[in-house]
Structure formats: C-alpha cells, structure tokens
Amino acid sequence: MSQDRMQAHMTRPPRPPQSPRSPLFCDVALAHRIERVEAQLMAAATEAACRRRTDNAGFVVPVAGGTATFAEDGSPFNKVAGLGFDGVPDASVFDDIERAFAERGAPVQAEVSALADPGIGALLTGRGYRLASFENVLGLALDGAHASVAPSGIDVRVCRDDEFDAWLDVVADGFAHPDTQGVPAHEDFPRDVLARAERDFAAAGVVHYIALRDGSAAGGGSLRTADGVAQLTGAATAPAHRRHGVQTALLSTRLTDAAAAGCDIAVVTTQPGSRSQQNVQRHGFHLLYTRAVLVKQHHQPTP
C-alpha cells in the first residue's frame, strides 16, 4: 500500500521550529537498504497471512533481491517490491511470477525505486506493464535523542490488544476521508481487508500506536524497526479530531521510540504533493526518491 500503500491522511499540525539539518542525501546504498527492509516487511506480513489462512493460496517468492508476494484477494501485500538492486532477473523469472498471480486472478503490481537499475523498468515495460501511479519515500536522520511532544489533552501509547478495534475504527474513519491534495492514491481497501492486513502487520513486527484526545480514540499510527530503519507504516486521524495536533503527537512518539531502538533513519511513504508529504516535511523529513507503481493486468483467456 502506498505504505501507505495503506497511506492515511495526516492533518495539519502546528508548525514546528525550522530544523537546522541539511537535506538528507539518499545514495543507491541507502535506497537499497530501505527497499530491502520494505521487501522483508511484505514477505513477513504475507507469511503471517498464509499462517492465518492455512489454504496455500498465498506465496512469497524471492526475486533479484526483492520479493513477489500474494496474501489473499484484494490484499495490499499483493505486489513485487525491492527490485533493481541485485541485478535484472531473467524473463523466465517473471514468466513464473505472472503465472502465479494470474492463477489467482490478480494483476501484478511492481513498485520500483527511481534509484533501481534502469534495466528493471525496461524489462517491465517490455512485458506490458503500465504506469499506474507514483509514491514518494521521505526520510529523517535519527542522529540523536528525540523528545516526545504531545499537545495538552492528547496521549499516545502503544495500542493494547483490547484496543485494536478502536484503533481500526479511527484509522478506517481517517482513510474514509482521504487527503485531497496532490496526486490521489490508486488503491483503496475495505475495512475487512484493512483489519486482516493490520493484524498480519502486527504478526510481522509492526507496532500499532493509538492517540487519545481527552480520553477518546482520535488517531492511530504504526511503526516497524529493522536494520536501523524505522518504517512509519501509516497514520490517520478521525475527521472530528483533526487540527488539534494528533498527528504531531503520533509522529513524535514513534520517532522517539525509533531513536531509542537504535534506528538511524525514519522513512515514510506518501502520495506525491499530498498533505501527508507536506506535513512530514514540516517535521524535517526530506524527499529521498520516488517509486513508480507499474501494473500488468490479468486477462481471462478468450473461450
């Protein structure tokens, strides 16, 4: 999902002091690390979905340093991620991948970093993949301690098991009223699909955070840490609680926890030109690179 792939609306928080940091530069090595972590997350979440379903419908296939994953119909984990940093795969590899998706009646979606080997784009477009969308990956160097900031009346904490339904309700409410600034997302997920995906995310090591405003669930976010990378895997605020600093508190708490866990960089995925991108840039994030989302549709054979 625009990782937000399950990407959510971030409300405009109070403008923080301008950061003295220089823009974070992303070279191929850093992009490779981020894309590898992303591919590992998709694999771990898909494996969790496969354990949950126990019907052998899903698969995780390594491909040229990335992964091709299918969890279940309509899942945000159905994609090819992390390509382009370990050579260009043979055409026969994609023959097998496309056949596996086609057998499940699903299109193949490949998300390719702008810093990946250009041969990946040539391979995919030559096979009939079409550009569907873009998404931006932004990063923040975690080069010191981060102090958690929460406006008065807002409390952010790790979501308890018995709070998951409340977390999901508020996040789904935020998703239902999306960001209208910038390039619109090309994906949308029903609540039941979102619920299963988030539970699979939790099994893959994603931690959910709930924000309470005056005791009521107001927003939610999530975080996964791996290989020194803190992945901010989505956040949302219910419309009734927007413009009160909920997203500022969610972001601050997760960055504090990520720094404490030893991460040196935090990353977030947004739609290009969106309010979400604008807001994280206000908090010191810098654009690292763009991913192209390329899709090849599955076509039923003619009888």
PDB file of C-alpha atoms in Angstrom:
ATOM      1  CA  MET A   1       0.000   0.000   0.000  1.00  0.00           C
ATOM      2  CA  SER A   2       1.230   3.416  -0.547  1.00  0.00           C
ATOM      3  CA  GLN A   3       2.749   2.170   2.992  1.00  0.00           C
ATOM      4  CA  ASP A   4       0.648   3.880   2.839  1.00  0.00           C
ATOM      5  CA  ARG A   5       0.046   1.807   0.307  1.00  0.00           C
ATOM      6  CA  MET A   6      -2.072   1.894   3.389  1.00  0.00           C
ATOM      7  CA  GLN A   7      -1.296   5.591   3.410  1.00  0.00           C
ATOM      8  CA  ALA A   8      -3.540   7.779   5.501  1.00  0.00           C
ATOM      9  CA  HIS A   9      -4.476  11.428   5.816  1.00  0.00           C
ATOM     10  CA  MET A  10      -2.216  13.427   8.102  1.00  0.00           C
ATOM     11  CA  THR A  11      -3.829  16.572   9.481  1.00  0.00           C
ATOM     12  CA  ARG A  12      -2.007  19.860   9.593  1.00  0.00           C
ATOM     13  CA  PRO A  13      -0.223  20.186  12.967  1.00  0.00           C
ATOM     14  CA  PRO A  14       1.132  23.390  14.452  1.00  0.00           C
ATOM     15  CA  ARG A  15       4.219  24.411  12.505  1.00  0.00           C
ATOM     16  CA  PRO A  16       7.323  23.267  14.430  1.00  0.00           C
ATOM     17  CA  PRO A  17      10.565  25.250  14.586  1.00  0.00           C
ATOM     18  CA  GLN A  18      12.569  25.004  11.388  1.00  0.00           C
ATOM     19  CA  SER A  19      15.115  22.195  11.520  1.00  0.00           C
ATOM     20  CA  PRO A  20      18.783  23.198  11.153  1.00  0.00           C
ATOM     21  CA  ARG A  21      19.555  19.875   9.433  1.00  0.00           C
ATOM     22  CA  SER A  22      20.864  19.822   5.897  1.00  0.00           C
ATOM     23  CA  PRO A  23      18.723  17.878   3.414  1.00  0.00           C
ATOM     24  CA  LEU A  24      19.251  14.142   3.789  1.00  0.00           C
ATOM     25  CA  PHE A  25      21.023  12.734   0.725  1.00  0.00           C
ATOM     26  CA  CYS A  26      19.968   9.313  -0.495  1.00  0.00           C
ATOM     27  CA  ASP A  27      22.506   7.329  -2.496  1.00  0.00           C
ATOM     28  CA  VAL A  28      21.943   3.922  -4.084  1.00  0.00           C
ATOM     29  CA  ALA A  29      23.222   2.119  -0.982  1.00  0.00           C
ATOM     30  CA  LEU A  30      20.675   3.818   1.289  1.00  0.00           C
ATOM     31  CA  ALA A  31      17.856   3.237  -1.192  1.00  0.00           C
ATOM     32  CA  HIS A  32      18.870  -0.432  -1.337  1.00  0.00           C
ATOM     33  CA  ARG A  33      18.662  -0.708   2.461  1.00  0.00           C
ATOM     34  CA  ILE A  34      15.233   0.918   2.564  1.00  0.00           C
ATOM     35  CA  GLU A  35      13.879  -1.177  -0.303  1.00  0.00           C
ATOM     36  CA  ARG A  36      15.287  -4.365   1.231  1.00  0.00           C
ATOM     37  CA  VAL A  37      13.529  -3.601   4.515  1.00  0.00           C
ATOM     38  CA  GLU A  38      10.297  -2.879   2.621  1.00  0.00           C
ATOM     39  CA  ALA A  39      10.519  -6.187   0.741  1.00  0.00           C
ATOM     40  CA  GLN A  40      11.205  -8.033   4.000  1.00  0.00           C
ATOM     41  CA  LEU A  41       8.127  -6.456   5.573  1.00  0.00           C
ATOM     42  CA  MET A  42       5.928  -7.516   2.666  1.00  0.00           C
ATOM     43  CA  ALA A  43       7.326 -11.049   2.934  1.00  0.00           C
ATOM     44  CA  ALA A  44       6.824 -11.257   6.704  1.00  0.00           C
ATOM     45  CA  ALA A  45       3.269  -9.881   6.534  1.00  0.00           C
ATOM     46  CA  THR A  46       2.374 -12.243   3.697  1.00  0.00           C
ATOM     47  CA  GLU A  47       3.800 -15.197   5.612  1.00  0.00           C
ATOM     48  CA  ALA A  48       1.610 -14.165   8.565  1.00  0.00           C
ATOM     49  CA  ALA A  49      -1.418 -14.083   6.257  1.00  0.00           C
ATOM     50  CA  CYS A  50      -0.536 -17.548   4.958  1.00  0.00           C
ATOM     51  CA  ARG A  51      -0.361 -18.918   8.508  1.00  0.00           C
ATOM     52  CA  ARG A  52      -3.725 -17.345   9.268  1.00  0.00           C
ATOM     53  CA  ARG A  53      -5.433 -18.741   6.171  1.00  0.00           C
ATOM     54  CA  THR A  54      -3.799 -22.201   6.018  1.00  0.00           C
ATOM     55  CA  ASP A  55      -5.140 -22.747   2.484  1.00  0.00           C
ATOM     56  CA  ASN A  56      -1.883 -22.464   0.487  1.00  0.00           C
ATOM     57  CA  ALA A  57      -3.297 -19.608  -1.601  1.00  0.00           C
ATOM     58  CA  GLY A  58      -0.521 -17.190  -0.732  1.00  0.00           C
ATOM     59  CA  PHE A  59       3.124 -17.167  -1.756  1.00  0.00           C
ATOM     60  CA  VAL A  60       6.418 -15.405  -1.109  1.00  0.00           C
ATOM     61  CA  VAL A  61       8.952 -15.658  -3.944  1.00  0.00           C
ATOM     62  CA  PRO A  62      12.424 -14.064  -3.764  1.00  0.00           C
ATOM     63  CA  VAL A  63      13.269 -12.238  -6.980  1.00  0.00           C
ATOM     64  CA  ALA A  64      16.507 -10.359  -7.733  1.00  0.00           C
ATOM     65  CA  GLY A  65      16.942  -9.048  -4.198  1.00  0.00           C
ATOM     66  CA  GLY A  66      13.254  -8.244  -3.801  1.00  0.00           C
ATOM     67  CA  THR A  67      10.120 -10.304  -3.239  1.00  0.00           C
ATOM     68  CA  ALA A  68       6.929 -11.178  -5.077  1.00  0.00           C
ATOM     69  CA  THR A  69       4.120 -11.694  -2.581  1.00  0.00           C
ATOM     70  CA  PHE A  70       0.450 -12.655  -2.664  1.00  0.00           C
ATOM     71  CA  ALA A  71      -1.510 -12.877   0.586  1.00  0.00           C
ATOM     72  CA  GLU A  72      -5.194 -13.077  -0.400  1.00  0.00           C
ATOM     73  CA  ASP A  73      -7.689 -11.422  -2.733  1.00  0.00           C
ATOM     74  CA  GLY A  74      -7.503  -7.639  -2.524  1.00  0.00           C
ATOM     75  CA  SER A  75      -4.623  -7.549  -0.058  1.00  0.00           C
ATOM     76  CA  PRO A  76      -2.212  -4.594  -0.006  1.00  0.00           C
ATOM     77  CA  PHE A  77       0.583  -7.181   0.192  1.00  0.00           C
ATOM     78  CA  ASN A  78      -0.029  -8.425  -3.366  1.00  0.00           C
ATOM     79  CA  LYS A  79       2.948  -6.920  -5.170  1.00  0.00           C
ATOM     80  CA  VAL A  80       6.572  -7.123  -6.222  1.00  0.00           C
ATOM     81  CA  ALA A  81       8.834  -4.984  -4.020  1.00  0.00           C
ATOM     82  CA  GLY A  82      12.526  -4.216  -3.711  1.00  0.00           C
ATOM     83  CA  LEU A  83      13.587  -4.898  -7.297  1.00  0.00           C
ATOM     84  CA  GLY A  84      16.560  -3.341  -9.001  1.00  0.00           C
ATOM     85  CA  PHE A  85      19.400  -3.603  -6.507  1.00  0.00           C
ATOM     86  CA  ASP A  86      20.633  -7.131  -7.186  1.00  0.00           C
ATOM     87  CA  GLY A  87      20.655  -7.401 -10.954  1.00  0.00           C
ATOM     88  CA  VAL A  88      17.902  -7.717 -13.522  1.00  0.00           C
ATOM     89  CA  PRO A  89      16.045 -11.052 -13.382  1.00  0.00           C
ATOM     90  CA  ASP A  90      15.703 -13.302 -16.384  1.00  0.00           C
ATOM     91  CA  ALA A  91      12.467 -13.053 -18.328  1.00  0.00           C
ATOM     92  CA  SER A  92      11.658 -16.628 -17.267  1.00  0.00           C
ATOM     93  CA  VAL A  93      11.536 -15.492 -13.637  1.00  0.00           C
ATOM     94  CA  PHE A  94       8.757 -13.065 -14.460  1.00  0.00           C
ATOM     95  CA  ASP A  95       7.009 -15.706 -16.545  1.00  0.00           C
ATOM     96  CA  ASP A  96       6.640 -17.730 -13.347  1.00  0.00           C
ATOM     97  CA  ILE A  97       5.623 -14.733 -11.213  1.00  0.00           C
ATOM     98  CA  GLU A  98       2.993 -13.552 -13.668  1.00  0.00           C
ATOM     99  CA  ARG A  99       1.637 -17.081 -13.982  1.00  0.00           C
ATOM    100  CA  ALA A 100       1.309 -17.330 -10.191  1.00  0.00           C
ATOM    101  CA  PHE A 101      -0.643 -14.059  -9.973  1.00  0.00           C
ATOM    102  CA  ALA A 102      -2.792 -14.989 -12.981  1.00  0.00           C
ATOM    103  CA  GLU A 103      -3.720 -18.315 -11.386  1.00  0.00           C
ATOM    104  CA  ARG A 104      -5.154 -16.270  -8.518  1.00  0.00           C
ATOM    105  CA  GLY A 105      -6.940 -13.850 -10.816  1.00  0.00           C
ATOM    106  CA  ALA A 106      -4.793 -10.915  -9.715  1.00  0.00           C
ATOM    107  CA  PRO A 107      -2.799  -8.254 -11.559  1.00  0.00           C
ATOM    108  CA  VAL A 108       0.924  -7.945 -10.922  1.00  0.00           C
ATOM    109  CA  GLN A 109       1.931  -4.688  -9.249  1.00  0.00           C
ATOM    110  CA  ALA A 110       5.624  -3.807  -9.174  1.00  0.00           C
ATOM    111  CA  GLU A 111       6.872  -0.868  -7.110  1.00  0.00           C
ATOM    112  CA  VAL A 112      10.238   0.277  -8.453  1.00  0.00           C
ATOM    113  CA  SER A 113      12.545   2.869  -6.910  1.00  0.00           C
ATOM    114  CA  ALA A 114      13.923   5.628  -9.118  1.00  0.00           C
ATOM    115  CA  LEU A 115      17.374   4.578  -7.856  1.00  0.00           C
ATOM    116  CA  ALA A 116      16.940   0.975  -9.002  1.00  0.00           C
ATOM    117  CA  ASP A 117      18.745  -0.478 -12.013  1.00  0.00           C
ATOM    118  CA  PRO A 118      17.110   1.138 -15.085  1.00  0.00           C
ATOM    119  CA  GLY A 119      17.036  -2.301 -16.672  1.00  0.00           C
ATOM    120  CA  ILE A 120      14.123  -3.193 -14.367  1.00  0.00           C
ATOM    121  CA  GLY A 121      11.911  -0.546 -15.947  1.00  0.00           C
ATOM    122  CA  ALA A 122      12.899  -1.679 -19.417  1.00  0.00           C
ATOM    123  CA  LEU A 123      12.097  -5.298 -18.536  1.00  0.00           C
ATOM    124  CA  LEU A 124       8.684  -4.495 -17.088  1.00  0.00           C
ATOM    125  CA  THR A 125       7.500  -2.073 -19.760  1.00  0.00           C
ATOM    126  CA  GLY A 126       8.649  -4.523 -22.397  1.00  0.00           C
ATOM    127  CA  ARG A 127       6.395  -7.119 -20.794  1.00  0.00           C
ATOM    128  CA  GLY A 128       3.335  -4.890 -20.953  1.00  0.00           C
ATOM    129  CA  TYR A 129       3.399  -3.260 -17.528  1.00  0.00           C
ATOM    130  CA  ARG A 130       1.789   0.190 -17.443  1.00  0.00           C
ATOM    131  CA  LEU A 131       2.471   3.095 -15.144  1.00  0.00           C
ATOM    132  CA  ALA A 132      -0.373   3.351 -12.608  1.00  0.00           C
ATOM    133  CA  SER A 133       0.940   5.820 -10.032  1.00  0.00           C
ATOM    134  CA  PHE A 134       3.895   7.201  -8.129  1.00  0.00           C
ATOM    135  CA  GLU A 135       4.691   7.326  -4.431  1.00  0.00           C
ATOM    136  CA  ASN A 136       7.351   9.286  -2.594  1.00  0.00           C
ATOM    137  CA  VAL A 137       9.703   7.910   0.042  1.00  0.00           C
ATOM    138  CA  LEU A 138      10.838  10.527   2.551  1.00  0.00           C
ATOM    139  CA  GLY A 139      13.432  10.150   5.286  1.00  0.00           C
ATOM    140  CA  LEU A 140      14.636  11.754   8.504  1.00  0.00           C
ATOM    141  CA  ALA A 141      18.063  11.140  10.020  1.00  0.00           C
ATOM    142  CA  LEU A 142      17.729   9.976  13.619  1.00  0.00           C
ATOM    143  CA  ASP A 143      21.094  11.318  14.704  1.00  0.00           C
ATOM    144  CA  GLY A 144      20.262  11.988  18.334  1.00  0.00           C
ATOM    145  CA  ALA A 145      17.644  11.656  21.036  1.00  0.00           C
ATOM    146  CA  HIS A 146      14.133  12.714  20.113  1.00  0.00           C
ATOM    147  CA  ALA A 147      11.900  14.188  22.769  1.00  0.00           C
ATOM    148  CA  SER A 148       8.269  13.123  22.554  1.00  0.00           C
ATOM    149  CA  VAL A 149       5.883  16.054  22.084  1.00  0.00           C
ATOM    150  CA  ALA A 150       2.143  15.878  22.734  1.00  0.00           C
ATOM    151  CA  PRO A 151      -0.236  18.846  22.969  1.00  0.00           C
ATOM    152  CA  SER A 152      -2.315  19.145  26.116  1.00  0.00           C
ATOM    153  CA  GLY A 153      -5.125  16.602  26.269  1.00  0.00           C
ATOM    154  CA  ILE A 154      -3.500  14.167  23.804  1.00  0.00           C
ATOM    155  CA  ASP A 155      -1.982  10.878  24.919  1.00  0.00           C
ATOM    156  CA  VAL A 156      -0.197   8.488  22.558  1.00  0.00           C
ATOM    157  CA  ARG A 157       0.720   4.955  23.559  1.00  0.00           C
ATOM    158  CA  VAL A 158       1.248   1.509  22.125  1.00  0.00           C
ATOM    159  CA  CYS A 159      -2.142   0.026  21.338  1.00  0.00           C
ATOM    160  CA  ARG A 160      -3.254  -2.771  23.682  1.00  0.00           C
ATOM    161  CA  ASP A 161      -4.815  -5.914  22.261  1.00  0.00           C
ATOM    162  CA  ASP A 162      -8.215  -4.902  23.604  1.00  0.00           C
ATOM    163  CA  GLU A 163      -7.906  -1.505  21.877  1.00  0.00           C
ATOM    164  CA  PHE A 164      -7.289  -2.844  18.380  1.00  0.00           C
ATOM    165  CA  ASP A 165     -10.919  -2.487  17.265  1.00  0.00           C
ATOM    166  CA  ALA A 166     -10.969   1.124  18.469  1.00  0.00           C
ATOM    167  CA  TRP A 167      -7.649   1.712  16.681  1.00  0.00           C
ATOM    168  CA  LEU A 168      -9.027   0.213  13.478  1.00  0.00           C
ATOM    169  CA  ASP A 169     -12.252   2.227  13.694  1.00  0.00           C
ATOM    170  CA  VAL A 170     -10.437   5.539  13.960  1.00  0.00           C
ATOM    171  CA  VAL A 171      -7.897   4.665  11.242  1.00  0.00           C
ATOM    172  CA  ALA A 172     -10.650   3.429   8.909  1.00  0.00           C
ATOM    173  CA  ASP A 173     -12.555   6.659   9.574  1.00  0.00           C
ATOM    174  CA  GLY A 174      -9.452   8.610   8.585  1.00  0.00           C
ATOM    175  CA  PHE A 175      -8.994   6.531   5.436  1.00  0.00           C
ATOM    176  CA  ALA A 176     -12.636   7.122   4.506  1.00  0.00           C
ATOM    177  CA  HIS A 177     -11.960  10.883   4.410  1.00  0.00           C
ATOM    178  CA  PRO A 178      -8.677  10.950   2.465  1.00  0.00           C
ATOM    179  CA  ASP A 179      -6.214  13.651   1.638  1.00  0.00           C
ATOM    180  CA  THR A 180      -7.486  15.565  -1.402  1.00  0.00           C
ATOM    181  CA  GLN A 181      -4.271  17.485  -2.030  1.00  0.00           C
ATOM    182  CA  GLY A 182      -1.739  16.217  -4.553  1.00  0.00           C
ATOM    183  CA  VAL A 183      -1.826  13.016  -6.600  1.00  0.00           C
ATOM    184  CA  PRO A 184      -4.689  10.733  -5.493  1.00  0.00           C
ATOM    185  CA  ALA A 185      -3.926   7.209  -4.314  1.00  0.00           C
ATOM    186  CA  HIS A 186      -4.615   4.474  -6.856  1.00  0.00           C
ATOM    187  CA  GLU A 187      -5.590   1.947  -4.149  1.00  0.00           C
ATOM    188  CA  ASP A 188      -8.443   1.711  -1.685  1.00  0.00           C
ATOM    189  CA  PHE A 189      -9.053  -1.068   0.817  1.00  0.00           C
ATOM    190  CA  PRO A 190     -12.330  -2.091   2.504  1.00  0.00           C
ATOM    191  CA  ARG A 191     -12.386  -2.212   6.295  1.00  0.00           C
ATOM    192  CA  ASP A 192     -12.319  -6.024   6.487  1.00  0.00           C
ATOM    193  CA  VAL A 193      -9.256  -6.217   4.242  1.00  0.00           C
ATOM    194  CA  LEU A 194      -7.591  -3.451   6.237  1.00  0.00           C
ATOM    195  CA  ALA A 195      -8.327  -5.260   9.511  1.00  0.00           C
ATOM    196  CA  ARG A 196      -6.764  -8.522   8.348  1.00  0.00           C
ATOM    197  CA  ALA A 197      -3.753  -6.727   6.870  1.00  0.00           C
ATOM    198  CA  GLU A 198      -3.095  -4.794  10.057  1.00  0.00           C
ATOM    199  CA  ARG A 199      -3.280  -7.963  12.155  1.00  0.00           C
ATOM    200  CA  ASP A 200      -0.819  -9.574   9.756  1.00  0.00           C
ATOM    201  CA  PHE A 201       1.373  -6.484  10.035  1.00  0.00           C
ATOM    202  CA  ALA A 202       1.368  -6.915  13.822  1.00  0.00           C
ATOM    203  CA  ALA A 203       2.467 -10.534  13.424  1.00  0.00           C
ATOM    204  CA  ALA A 204       5.293  -9.231  11.203  1.00  0.00           C
ATOM    205  CA  GLY A 205       6.589  -6.910  13.917  1.00  0.00           C
ATOM    206  CA  VAL A 206       4.636  -3.733  13.211  1.00  0.00           C
ATOM    207  CA  VAL A 207       3.663  -1.900  16.405  1.00  0.00           C
ATOM    208  CA  HIS A 208       0.363  -0.005  16.492  1.00  0.00           C
ATOM    209  CA  TYR A 209       0.001   3.271  18.367  1.00  0.00           C
ATOM    210  CA  ILE A 210      -3.279   4.814  19.443  1.00  0.00           C
ATOM    211  CA  ALA A 211      -3.795   8.527  20.093  1.00  0.00           C
ATOM    212  CA  LEU A 212      -6.394   9.553  22.662  1.00  0.00           C
ATOM    213  CA  ARG A 213      -7.757  13.075  22.784  1.00  0.00           C
ATOM    214  CA  ASP A 214      -9.475  13.849  26.060  1.00  0.00           C
ATOM    215  CA  GLY A 215      -9.832  10.113  26.542  1.00  0.00           C
ATOM    216  CA  SER A 216     -11.410   9.339  23.160  1.00  0.00           C
ATOM    217  CA  ALA A 217      -9.690   7.485  20.328  1.00  0.00           C
ATOM    218  CA  ALA A 218      -8.666  10.224  17.903  1.00  0.00           C
ATOM    219  CA  GLY A 219      -5.990   8.706  15.673  1.00  0.00           C
ATOM    220  CA  GLY A 220      -3.664   5.831  15.066  1.00  0.00           C
ATOM    221  CA  GLY A 221      -0.305   5.070  13.542  1.00  0.00           C
ATOM    222  CA  SER A 222       2.192   2.246  13.270  1.00  0.00           C
ATOM    223  CA  LEU A 223       5.923   1.595  13.318  1.00  0.00           C
ATOM    224  CA  ARG A 224       8.324  -1.193  12.392  1.00  0.00           C
ATOM    225  CA  THR A 225      12.059  -1.152  13.013  1.00  0.00           C
ATOM    226  CA  ALA A 226      14.557  -3.307  11.094  1.00  0.00           C
ATOM    227  CA  ASP A 227      18.193  -2.915  10.015  1.00  0.00           C
ATOM    228  CA  GLY A 228      18.330   0.525  11.596  1.00  0.00           C
ATOM    229  CA  VAL A 229      15.347   1.730   9.562  1.00  0.00           C
ATOM    230  CA  ALA A 230      12.168   2.946  11.263  1.00  0.00           C
ATOM    231  CA  GLN A 231       9.253   2.411   8.896  1.00  0.00           C
ATOM    232  CA  LEU A 232       6.286   4.659   9.648  1.00  0.00           C
ATOM    233  CA  THR A 233       3.714   2.353   8.102  1.00  0.00           C
ATOM    234  CA  GLY A 234       0.669   4.593   8.037  1.00  0.00           C
ATOM    235  CA  ALA A 235      -1.211   7.053  10.232  1.00  0.00           C
ATOM    236  CA  ALA A 236      -4.657   8.592  10.303  1.00  0.00           C
ATOM    237  CA  THR A 237      -6.774  10.989  12.344  1.00  0.00           C
ATOM    238  CA  ALA A 238     -10.555  10.861  12.566  1.00  0.00           C
ATOM    239  CA  PRO A 239     -12.092  13.971  10.944  1.00  0.00           C
ATOM    240  CA  ALA A 240     -13.642  15.135  14.226  1.00  0.00           C
ATOM    241  CA  HIS A 241     -10.195  15.334  15.842  1.00  0.00           C
ATOM    242  CA  ARG A 242      -8.172  16.964  13.091  1.00  0.00           C
ATOM    243  CA  ARG A 243      -6.199  20.188  13.553  1.00  0.00           C
ATOM    244  CA  HIS A 244      -5.540  19.512  17.233  1.00  0.00           C
ATOM    245  CA  GLY A 245      -2.002  18.137  16.985  1.00  0.00           C
ATOM    246  CA  VAL A 246      -2.891  14.431  16.975  1.00  0.00           C
ATOM    247  CA  GLN A 247      -0.559  13.635  14.074  1.00  0.00           C
ATOM    248  CA  THR A 248       2.237  15.671  15.638  1.00  0.00           C
ATOM    249  CA  ALA A 249       1.953  13.578  18.779  1.00  0.00           C
ATOM    250  CA  LEU A 250       1.787  10.284  16.862  1.00  0.00           C
ATOM    251  CA  LEU A 251       4.818  11.174  14.773  1.00  0.00           C
ATOM    252  CA  SER A 252       6.839  12.447  17.720  1.00  0.00           C
ATOM    253  CA  THR A 253       6.171   9.377  19.858  1.00  0.00           C
ATOM    254  CA  ARG A 254       7.128   6.943  17.103  1.00  0.00           C
ATOM    255  CA  LEU A 255      10.321   8.852  16.281  1.00  0.00           C
ATOM    256  CA  THR A 256      11.271   8.858  19.955  1.00  0.00           C
ATOM    257  CA  ASP A 257      10.755   5.099  20.186  1.00  0.00           C
ATOM    258  CA  ALA A 258      12.623   4.524  16.917  1.00  0.00           C
ATOM    259  CA  ALA A 259      15.638   6.519  18.120  1.00  0.00           C
ATOM    260  CA  ALA A 260      15.594   4.630  21.416  1.00  0.00           C
ATOM    261  CA  ALA A 261      15.598   1.356  19.452  1.00  0.00           C
ATOM    262  CA  GLY A 262      18.825   2.383  17.718  1.00  0.00           C
ATOM    263  CA  CYS A 263      17.448   3.342  14.301  1.00  0.00           C
ATOM    264  CA  ASP A 264      19.496   5.880  12.351  1.00  0.00           C
ATOM    265  CA  ILE A 265      16.790   6.771   9.813  1.00  0.00           C
ATOM    266  CA  ALA A 266      12.993   7.001   9.743  1.00  0.00           C
ATOM    267  CA  VAL A 267      11.110   6.652   6.467  1.00  0.00           C
ATOM    268  CA  VAL A 268       7.543   7.292   5.397  1.00  0.00           C
ATOM    269  CA  THR A 269       5.760   6.782   2.072  1.00  0.00           C
ATOM    270  CA  THR A 270       3.286   9.382   0.812  1.00  0.00           C
ATOM    271  CA  GLN A 271       1.392  10.309  -2.301  1.00  0.00           C
ATOM    272  CA  PRO A 272       3.287  12.985  -4.285  1.00  0.00           C
ATOM    273  CA  GLY A 273       2.309  16.536  -3.407  1.00  0.00           C
ATOM    274  CA  SER A 274      -0.067  15.374  -0.680  1.00  0.00           C
ATOM    275  CA  ARG A 275      -0.849  16.995   2.642  1.00  0.00           C
ATOM    276  CA  SER A 276       0.849  13.990   4.249  1.00  0.00           C
ATOM    277  CA  GLN A 277       4.085  14.806   2.425  1.00  0.00           C
ATOM    278  CA  GLN A 278       3.781  18.482   3.288  1.00  0.00           C
ATOM    279  CA  ASN A 279       3.295  17.717   6.964  1.00  0.00           C
ATOM    280  CA  VAL A 280       6.197  15.308   7.376  1.00  0.00           C
ATOM    281  CA  GLN A 281       8.465  17.758   5.555  1.00  0.00           C
ATOM    282  CA  ARG A 282       7.466  20.362   8.125  1.00  0.00           C
ATOM    283  CA  HIS A 283       8.851  17.959  10.701  1.00  0.00           C
ATOM    284  CA  GLY A 284      12.231  17.678   8.991  1.00  0.00           C
ATOM    285  CA  PHE A 285      11.716  14.803   6.552  1.00  0.00           C
ATOM    286  CA  HIS A 286      13.345  15.090   3.132  1.00  0.00           C
ATOM    287  CA  LEU A 287      12.368  13.527  -0.173  1.00  0.00           C
ATOM    288  CA  LEU A 288      14.700  10.574  -0.812  1.00  0.00           C
ATOM    289  CA  TYR A 289      13.290   9.082  -4.016  1.00  0.00           C
ATOM    290  CA  THR A 290      10.121   8.238  -5.876  1.00  0.00           C
ATOM    291  CA  ARG A 291       8.739   4.787  -6.639  1.00  0.00           C
ATOM    292  CA  ALA A 292       6.966   4.073  -9.889  1.00  0.00           C
ATOM    293  CA  VAL A 293       3.977   1.768  -9.496  1.00  0.00           C
ATOM    294  CA  LEU A 294       3.762  -0.438 -12.599  1.00  0.00           C
ATOM    295  CA  VAL A 295       0.842  -2.817 -13.136  1.00  0.00           C
ATOM    296  CA  LYS A 296       0.185  -5.659 -15.539  1.00  0.00           C
ATOM    297  CA  GLN A 297      -3.463  -6.675 -15.604  1.00  0.00           C
ATOM    298  CA  HIS A 298      -4.568 -10.289 -15.611  1.00  0.00           C
ATOM    299  CA  HIS A 299      -6.718 -11.057 -18.624  1.00  0.00           C
ATOM    300  CA  GLN A 300      -9.015 -14.040 -18.690  1.00  0.00           C
ATOM    301  CA  PRO A 301      -8.396 -16.190 -21.774  1.00  0.00           C
ATOM    302  CA  THR A 302     -10.982 -15.951 -24.525  1.00  0.00           C
ATOM    303  CA  PRO A 303     -13.222 -19.050 -24.582  1.00  0.00           C
TER     304      PRO A 303
END
